[in-house]
C-alpha atoms as a printed R data frame, in Angstrom:
    type eleno elety resid chain resno       x      y       z
1   ATOM     1    CA   MET     A     1   0.057 -0.021   0.110
2   ATOM     2    CA   SER     A     2   1.015  3.327  -1.264
3   ATOM     3    CA   GLY     A     3   0.844  6.361   1.048
4   ATOM     4    CA   VAL     A     4  -0.930  9.447   0.153
5   ATOM     5    CA   PHE     A     5  -0.249 12.500   1.596
6   ATOM     6    CA   TYR     A     6  -1.920 16.387   1.369
7   ATOM     7    CA   TYR     A     7  -0.422 19.742   0.678
8   ATOM     8    CA   LYS     A     8  -1.062 21.465   4.227
9   ATOM     9    CA   GLU     A     9  -4.186 23.865   2.485
10  ATOM    10    CA   PHE     A    10  -5.516 21.336   0.082
11  ATOM    11    CA   ASN     A    11  -8.933 22.760  -0.393
12  ATOM    12    CA   ASP     A    12 -11.349 19.874  -0.914
13  ATOM    13    CA   HIS     A    13 -13.918 22.526  -0.612
14  ATOM    14    CA   ASP     A    14 -14.566 22.283  -4.625
15  ATOM    15    CA   LEU     A    15 -14.965 18.083  -4.228
16  ATOM    16    CA   GLY     A    16 -17.814 18.362  -2.876
17  ATOM    17    CA   ASP     A    17 -19.299 15.678  -1.032
18  ATOM    18    CA   ASP     A    18 -19.114 11.694  -1.616
19  ATOM    19    CA   GLU     A    19 -22.179 12.189  -3.567
20  ATOM    20    CA   ASN     A    20 -20.561 14.940  -5.341
21  ATOM    21    CA   PRO     A    21 -19.398 13.506  -9.194
22  ATOM    22    CA   LEU     A    22 -15.863 15.440  -8.582
23  ATOM    23    CA   GLY     A    23 -15.723 13.714  -4.741
24  ATOM    24    CA   LYS     A    24 -15.935 10.684  -6.449
25  ATOM    25    CA   LYS     A    25 -13.775 10.763  -8.979
26  ATOM    26    CA   PHE     A    26 -11.393 12.240  -5.920
27  ATOM    27    CA   ASN     A    27 -12.114  9.000  -3.756
28  ATOM    28    CA   GLU     A    28 -11.732  6.305  -6.477
29  ATOM    29    CA   ILE     A    29  -8.244  8.025  -7.378
30  ATOM    30    CA   ILE     A    30  -6.752  8.478  -3.743
31  ATOM    31    CA   LYS     A    31  -7.830  4.592  -3.413
32  ATOM    32    CA   ASP     A    32  -5.943  3.526  -6.554
33  ATOM    33    CA   LEU     A    33  -3.008  5.618  -5.620
34  ATOM    34    CA   GLU     A    34  -2.900  3.825  -1.694
35  ATOM    35    CA   GLU     A    35  -3.894  0.527  -3.107
36  ATOM    36    CA   ASN     A    36  -1.845  0.273  -6.513
37  ATOM    37    CA   LYS     A    37   1.215  3.123  -6.040
38  ATOM    38    CA   TYR     A    38  -0.455  4.400  -9.353
39  ATOM    39    CA   THR     A    39  -3.111  5.050 -10.708
40  ATOM    40    CA   ASN     A    40  -4.903  4.775 -14.637
41  ATOM    41    CA   LEU     A    41  -8.202  6.769 -13.229
42  ATOM    42    CA   GLY     A    42  -8.522 10.098 -14.250
43  ATOM    43    CA   GLY     A    43  -6.730  9.907 -18.116
44  ATOM    44    CA   ILE     A    44  -3.388 10.680 -15.415
45  ATOM    45    CA   LYS     A    45  -0.829 12.831 -17.616
46  ATOM    46    CA   LEU     A    46   2.590 14.510 -16.991
47  ATOM    47    CA   ILE     A    47   3.201 18.191 -16.775
48  ATOM    48    CA   LYS     A    48   5.364 21.039 -16.298
49  ATOM    49    CA   GLY     A    49   4.931 23.747 -14.751
50  ATOM    50    CA   ASP     A    50   7.240 27.100 -14.388
51  ATOM    51    CA   GLY     A    51  10.551 26.425 -14.548
52  ATOM    52    CA   ASP     A    52   9.804 22.715 -15.909
53  ATOM    53    CA   VAL     A    53   9.118 20.769 -12.218
54  ATOM    54    CA   LYS     A    54   6.714 18.703 -13.118
55  ATOM    55    CA   TYR     A    55   3.464 17.382 -11.631
56  ATOM    56    CA   PHE     A    56   0.897 14.449 -12.409
57  ATOM    57    CA   ARG     A    57  -2.452 15.529 -13.449
58  ATOM    58    CA   ALA     A    58  -5.524 13.554 -13.232
59  ATOM    59    CA   LYS     A    59  -9.000 14.737 -14.798
60  ATOM    60    CA   LEU     A    60 -11.594 14.470 -12.185
61  ATOM    61    CA   SER     A    61 -13.996 15.564 -15.279
62  ATOM    62    CA   ASP     A    62 -14.098 17.219 -18.598
63  ATOM    63    CA   SER     A    63 -13.104 20.623 -17.056
64  ATOM    64    CA   ASP     A    64 -11.675 19.678 -13.593
65  ATOM    65    CA   SER     A    65  -8.177 18.142 -12.739
66  ATOM    66    CA   LEU     A    66  -6.463 17.313  -9.703
67  ATOM    67    CA   LEU     A    67  -2.763 18.037  -9.296
68  ATOM    68    CA   PHE     A    68   0.077 16.058  -7.185
69  ATOM    69    CA   THR     A    69   3.419 14.832  -7.165
70  ATOM    70    CA   SER     A    70   5.702 11.640  -6.067
71  ATOM    71    CA   ILE     A    71   8.291 11.535  -2.863
72  ATOM    72    CA   LYS     A    72   9.987  9.237  -0.924
73  ATOM    73    CA   HIS     A    73   8.722  8.925   1.802
74  ATOM    74    CA   ASN     A    74  10.086  6.602   4.341
75  ATOM    75    CA   ASP     A    75  12.811  4.894   2.000
76  ATOM    76    CA   LYS     A    76   8.869  4.246  -0.298
77  ATOM    77    CA   ASP     A    77   6.926  5.968  -3.103
78  ATOM    78    CA   ALA     A    78   4.717  8.401  -1.535
79  ATOM    79    CA   PHE     A    79   2.168 11.100  -3.377
80  ATOM    80    CA   VAL     A    80   1.151 14.153  -1.989
81  ATOM    81    CA   ILE     A    81  -2.314 15.973  -3.518
82  ATOM    82    CA   LEU     A    82  -1.654 19.365  -4.150
83  ATOM    83    CA   GLU     A    83  -4.361 21.233  -5.429
84  ATOM    84    CA   VAL     A    84  -8.055 20.827  -7.237
85  ATOM    85    CA   ILE     A    85  -7.827 22.964 -10.640
86  ATOM    86    CA   LEU     A    86 -11.190 24.119 -11.882
87  ATOM    87    CA   ASN     A    87 -12.535 24.877 -15.362
88  ATOM    88    CA   HIS     A    88  -9.026 24.286 -16.814
89  ATOM    89    CA   ASP     A    89  -7.593 27.442 -15.673
90  ATOM    90    CA   TYR     A    90  -4.346 26.411 -14.428
91  ATOM    91    CA   GLN     A    91  -2.776 29.913 -14.635
92  ATOM    92    CA   LYS     A    92  -4.329 30.235 -11.066
93  ATOM    93    CA   SER     A    93  -2.425 26.932  -9.840
94  ATOM    94    CA   LYS     A    94  -0.181 27.911  -6.863
95  ATOM    95    CA   PHE     A    95   2.317 24.983  -7.812
96  ATOM    96    CA   LEU     A    96   2.236 25.316 -11.876
97  ATOM    97    CA   THR     A    97   3.222 28.936 -11.673
98  ATOM    98    CA   ASN     A    98   5.482 29.283  -8.752
99  ATOM    99    CA   LYS     A    99   8.738 26.796  -9.531
100 ATOM   100    CA   GLU     A   100   9.448 27.639  -5.587
101 ATOM   101    CA   LYS     A   101   6.121 26.648  -4.165
102 ATOM   102    CA   ILE     A   102   7.076 22.562  -4.464
103 ATOM   103    CA   LYS     A   103   9.999 23.283  -2.040
104 ATOM   104    CA   ASN     A   104   8.387 24.995   0.651
105 ATOM   105    CA   ILE     A   105   4.901 23.175   1.043
106 ATOM   106    CA   HIS     A   106   3.861 21.775   4.025
107 ATOM   107    CA   ILE     A   107   2.897 17.957   3.780
108 ATOM   108    CA   VAL     A   108   0.298 16.143   6.201
109 ATOM   109    CA   ASN     A   109  -1.686 12.964   6.430
110 ATOM   110    CA   GLN     A   110  -5.156 12.110   6.522
111 ATOM   111    CA   SER     A   111  -5.517 12.992   9.790
112 ATOM   112    CA   ASP     A   112  -4.004 16.421   9.611
113 ATOM   113    CA   LYS     A   113  -0.884 14.976  10.902
114 ATOM   114    CA   GLU     A   114   1.930 17.038   9.537
115 ATOM   115    CA   ILE     A   115   4.784 14.582   8.250
116 ATOM   116    CA   SER     A   116   8.480 15.478   7.824
117 ATOM   117    CA   TYR     A   117   9.975 15.170   4.695
118 ATOM   118    CA   ASN     A   118  13.106 16.396   2.794
119 ATOM   119    CA   ALA     A   119  12.160 18.642   0.050
120 ATOM   120    CA   ASP     A   120  14.784 17.272  -1.659
121 ATOM   121    CA   GLU     A   121  12.950 14.148  -1.376
122 ATOM   122    CA   ILE     A   122  10.276 15.462  -4.494
123 ATOM   123    CA   ASP     A   123  10.683 12.873  -7.704
124 ATOM   124    CA   THR     A   124  10.209 14.400 -10.382
125 ATOM   125    CA   PRO     A   125   7.043 11.925 -12.072
126 ATOM   126    CA   GLN     A   126   7.815  9.373 -14.471
127 ATOM   127    CA   ASP     A   127   5.339  8.689 -16.820
128 ATOM   128    CA   HIS     A   128   4.248  5.281 -16.333
């Protein structure tokens, strides 16, 4: 089972509840990442942000996406869920528009407990 963590300021408000289509798709993707160390759900694509920093993008709907990256945590592969990007509005992304942002994030587990990691542990995502 793979670890899935969250950017401390991750805003899940746009996902709605578990009955909302975005929330359902999000939960399916998270479950797949945890169980399989990867997901084919959401048409995963490798995208580049400012300074050619690479991220994963998963489609939550035709117009909305989930941005995440991979890290090593305790010598194991893990994922960090960064943000929901609504309406293809990638210009509003905190991460895609600021290459330094990824180096200075606080990461929490699903219980909102902060985990420690070294910014150098952030992997450059590889296309699977």
